[in-house]
mmCIF file of C-alpha atoms in Angstrom:
data_model
loop_
_atom_site.group_PDB
_atom_site.id
_atom_site.type_symbol
_atom_site.label_atom_id
_atom_site.label_comp_id
_atom_site.label_asym_id
_atom_site.label_seq_id
_atom_site.Cartn_x
_atom_site.Cartn_y
_atom_site.Cartn_z
ATOM 1 C CA UNK A 1132 -36.944 64.396 -28.139
ATOM 2 C CA UNK A 1133 -33.705 64.032 -26.695
ATOM 3 C CA UNK A 1134 -35.910 63.612 -23.480
ATOM 4 C CA UNK A 1135 -38.315 61.018 -24.476
ATOM 5 C CA UNK A 1136 -34.770 58.785 -24.864
ATOM 6 C CA UNK A 1137 -34.414 58.556 -21.189
ATOM 7 C CA UNK A 1138 -37.575 58.618 -19.915
ATOM 8 C CA UNK A 1139 -38.470 55.118 -23.130
ATOM 9 C CA UNK A 1140 -35.591 53.328 -21.422
ATOM 10 C CA UNK A 1141 -36.576 54.354 -17.780
ATOM 11 C CA UNK A 1142 -39.910 52.824 -18.352
ATOM 12 C CA UNK A 1143 -38.394 49.578 -20.497
ATOM 13 C CA UNK A 1144 -36.203 49.059 -18.203
ATOM 14 C CA UNK A 1145 -39.241 49.356 -15.228
ATOM 15 C CA UNK A 1146 -41.475 46.820 -17.559
ATOM 16 C CA UNK A 1147 -38.981 44.509 -17.515
ATOM 17 C CA UNK A 1148 -38.124 44.736 -14.288
ATOM 18 C CA UNK A 1149 -42.077 44.347 -13.589
ATOM 19 C CA UNK A 1150 -42.689 40.870 -15.328
ATOM 20 C CA UNK A 1151 -38.422 39.101 -14.840
ATOM 21 C CA UNK A 1152 -39.418 38.798 -11.496
ATOM 22 C CA UNK A 1153 -42.710 36.663 -12.265
ATOM 23 C CA UNK A 1154 -43.114 33.067 -10.469
ATOM 24 C CA UNK A 1155 -41.590 30.845 -13.977
ATOM 25 C CA UNK A 1156 -41.402 27.029 -13.790
ATOM 26 C CA UNK A 1157 -37.644 25.741 -14.670
ATOM 27 C CA UNK A 1158 -38.359 21.826 -14.674
ATOM 28 C CA UNK A 1159 -41.738 20.506 -14.187
ATOM 29 C CA UNK A 1160 -42.055 16.143 -13.343
ATOM 30 C CA UNK A 1161 -43.288 13.916 -14.826
ATOM 31 C CA UNK A 1162 -45.276 15.911 -17.287
ATOM 32 C CA UNK A 1163 -48.252 13.267 -17.449
ATOM 33 C CA UNK A 1164 -49.704 10.795 -14.829
ATOM 34 C CA UNK A 1165 -52.723 9.336 -13.676
ATOM 35 C CA UNK A 1166 -54.619 10.364 -10.427
ATOM 36 C CA UNK A 1167 -52.814 10.667 -7.934
ATOM 37 C CA UNK A 1168 -49.283 10.880 -9.472
ATOM 38 C CA UNK A 1169 -47.242 13.274 -7.385
ATOM 39 C CA UNK A 1170 -45.875 16.094 -9.689
ATOM 40 C CA UNK A 1171 -43.124 18.290 -8.526
ATOM 41 C CA UNK A 1172 -42.624 21.298 -10.226
ATOM 42 C CA UNK A 1173 -39.317 23.364 -9.795
ATOM 43 C CA UNK A 1174 -39.383 26.967 -9.749
ATOM 44 C CA UNK A 1175 -38.126 29.724 -9.216
ATOM 45 C CA UNK A 1176 -39.230 33.035 -7.793
ATOM 46 C CA UNK A 1177 -42.152 32.031 -6.646
ATOM 47 C CA UNK A 1178 -42.576 33.847 -3.285
ATOM 48 C CA UNK A 1179 -45.515 33.762 -1.355
ATOM 49 C CA UNK A 1180 -48.147 31.219 -0.741
ATOM 50 C CA UNK A 1181 -48.846 28.937 -3.886
ATOM 51 C CA UNK A 1182 -52.247 28.125 -5.028
ATOM 52 C CA UNK A 1183 -52.238 25.811 -7.797
ATOM 53 C CA UNK A 1184 -55.424 25.604 -9.963
ATOM 54 C CA UNK A 1185 -56.394 22.161 -12.354
ATOM 55 C CA UNK A 1186 -59.872 20.852 -14.242
ATOM 56 C CA UNK A 1187 -61.845 24.048 -11.910
ATOM 57 C CA UNK A 1188 -59.838 22.940 -8.664
ATOM 58 C CA UNK A 1189 -57.541 24.257 -6.654
ATOM 59 C CA UNK A 1190 -55.449 23.401 -4.093
ATOM 60 C CA UNK A 1191 -54.219 25.800 -1.576
ATOM 61 C CA UNK A 1192 -51.160 25.849 0.358
ATOM 62 C CA UNK A 1193 -52.370 23.259 2.919
ATOM 63 C CA UNK A 1194 -52.905 20.674 0.253
ATOM 64 C CA UNK A 1195 -48.701 21.311 -1.563
ATOM 65 C CA UNK A 1196 -45.701 20.624 -0.885
ATOM 66 C CA UNK A 1197 -42.650 22.913 -0.687
ATOM 67 C CA UNK A 1198 -39.193 21.840 -0.799
ATOM 68 C CA UNK A 1199 -35.911 23.962 -0.893
ATOM 69 C CA UNK A 1200 -34.433 23.621 -4.920
ATOM 70 C CA UNK A 1201 -31.100 24.505 -3.281
ATOM 71 C CA UNK A 1202 -29.622 21.281 -1.141
ATOM 72 C CA UNK A 1203 -29.147 23.714 2.232
ATOM 73 C CA UNK A 1204 -32.695 24.805 2.971
ATOM 74 C CA UNK A 1205 -34.530 20.617 1.746
ATOM 75 C CA UNK A 1206 -35.719 20.226 5.896
ATOM 76 C CA UNK A 1207 -36.942 23.427 5.821
ATOM 77 C CA UNK A 1208 -40.842 23.233 6.891
ATOM 78 C CA UNK A 1209 -43.216 25.092 3.756
ATOM 79 C CA UNK A 1210 -43.423 27.935 6.431
ATOM 80 C CA UNK A 1211 -40.340 28.993 6.136
ATOM 81 C CA UNK A 1212 -39.981 28.714 2.515
ATOM 82 C CA UNK A 1213 -42.669 30.236 1.342
ATOM 83 C CA UNK A 1214 -40.133 33.304 1.403
ATOM 84 C CA UNK A 1215 -37.563 31.134 0.275
ATOM 85 C CA UNK A 1216 -37.247 31.888 -4.500
ATOM 86 C CA UNK A 1217 -36.013 29.086 -5.387
ATOM 87 C CA UNK A 1218 -37.865 26.021 -4.228
ATOM 88 C CA UNK A 1219 -39.948 22.437 -5.514
ATOM 89 C CA UNK A 1220 -43.502 23.079 -5.560
ATOM 90 C CA UNK A 1221 -45.593 20.179 -5.408
ATOM 91 C CA UNK A 1222 -49.007 18.304 -5.771
ATOM 92 C CA UNK A 1223 -50.638 14.842 -6.694
ATOM 93 C CA UNK A 1224 -53.034 15.076 -9.726
ATOM 94 C CA UNK A 1225 -56.661 15.221 -8.072
ATOM 95 C CA UNK A 1226 -58.030 11.438 -8.214
ATOM 96 C CA UNK A 1227 -61.319 12.804 -9.772
ATOM 97 C CA UNK A 1228 -59.934 14.599 -12.729
ATOM 98 C CA UNK A 1229 -61.097 12.429 -15.975
ATOM 99 C CA UNK A 1230 -57.433 12.482 -18.592
ATOM 100 C CA UNK A 1231 -56.836 14.729 -21.138
ATOM 101 C CA UNK A 1232 -54.492 17.988 -20.887
ATOM 102 C CA UNK A 1233 -55.129 20.852 -18.417
ATOM 103 C CA UNK A 1234 -53.481 24.054 -17.777
ATOM 104 C CA UNK A 1235 -52.231 24.056 -13.946
ATOM 105 C CA UNK A 1236 -51.926 27.200 -12.859
ATOM 106 C CA UNK A 1237 -49.741 28.343 -9.944
ATOM 107 C CA UNK A 1238 -51.031 31.138 -7.897
ATOM 108 C CA UNK A 1239 -48.726 32.997 -6.112
ATOM 109 C CA UNK A 1240 -50.065 34.992 -3.235
ATOM 110 C CA UNK A 1241 -49.136 37.471 -0.724
ATOM 111 C CA UNK A 1242 -50.753 35.967 2.984
ATOM 112 C CA UNK A 1243 -50.903 32.153 4.242
ATOM 113 C CA UNK A 1244 -54.965 31.235 2.383
ATOM 114 C CA UNK A 1245 -57.926 33.609 3.902
ATOM 115 C CA UNK A 1246 -55.947 36.256 5.705
ATOM 116 C CA UNK A 1247 -56.776 39.103 3.441
ATOM 117 C CA UNK A 1248 -55.701 41.713 6.787
ATOM 118 C CA UNK A 1249 -51.936 40.129 6.604
ATOM 119 C CA UNK A 1250 -51.959 39.755 2.584
ATOM 120 C CA UNK A 1251 -52.672 44.498 2.236
ATOM 121 C CA UNK A 1252 -50.263 44.565 4.880
ATOM 122 C CA UNK A 1253 -47.649 42.611 3.745
ATOM 123 C CA UNK A 1254 -48.103 44.911 0.156
ATOM 124 C CA UNK A 1255 -48.496 48.025 1.763
ATOM 125 C CA UNK A 1256 -44.980 47.102 3.705
ATOM 126 C CA UNK A 1257 -43.421 46.310 0.795
ATOM 127 C CA UNK A 1258 -44.854 49.478 -1.527
ATOM 128 C CA UNK A 1259 -43.221 51.358 1.641
ATOM 129 C CA UNK A 1260 -39.711 49.726 0.596
ATOM 130 C CA UNK A 1261 -38.731 50.121 -3.325
ATOM 131 C CA UNK A 1262 -35.673 48.141 -3.984
ATOM 132 C CA UNK A 1263 -38.782 45.140 -3.853
ATOM 133 C CA UNK A 1264 -40.759 46.070 -6.140
ATOM 134 C CA UNK A 1265 -40.602 43.989 -8.823
ATOM 135 C CA UNK A 1266 -41.863 40.962 -6.819
ATOM 136 C CA UNK A 1267 -45.177 43.260 -5.501
ATOM 137 C CA UNK A 1268 -45.749 45.174 -9.210
ATOM 138 C CA UNK A 1269 -45.353 41.631 -11.024
ATOM 139 C CA UNK A 1270 -47.443 38.514 -12.537
ATOM 140 C CA UNK A 1271 -48.754 36.424 -10.070
ATOM 141 C CA UNK A 1272 -49.381 33.216 -11.487
ATOM 142 C CA UNK A 1273 -47.779 31.125 -14.053
ATOM 143 C CA UNK A 1274 -48.853 28.263 -16.197
ATOM 144 C CA UNK A 1275 -48.097 24.718 -17.138
ATOM 145 C CA UNK A 1276 -48.892 22.009 -19.175
ATOM 146 C CA UNK A 1277 -49.664 19.055 -17.970
ATOM 147 C CA UNK A 1278 -51.639 15.380 -19.371
ATOM 148 C CA UNK A 1279 -53.643 13.350 -17.589
ATOM 149 C CA UNK A 1280 -53.810 9.582 -17.713
ATOM 150 C CA UNK A 1281 -56.037 6.957 -17.551
ATOM 151 C CA UNK A 1282 -56.133 5.361 -14.404
#
């Protein structure tokens, strides 16, 4: 029985470590808006190439804007910000989205859009380096609720 306690503690620490590094929305502004409104999500642990899904529509990395959360990284181009953990993700509410309440899913992909080879090679490299495992074996998405107002 004494041997099971360290194993249980290790398992608990592993589970906490895996989920602690999942992308997380710290602040959302605005929480509601008409189609065409730009929504800003202050994010933690968003490391990679984000996609946003809302109302059955998918916006990939090229349709989004990334800003550094830290003022020193505010002016970096989006490609460089992909690898900075904490950032602001901006997207526009689609023009043809009817009024209502929507679940917005932010996906955190491991490679540039459509490049499966890059994603595979990157994930393989991460597996070789254990300190980054919490970022590899984690949830790759987070969700927020957005209310779309009539135009």
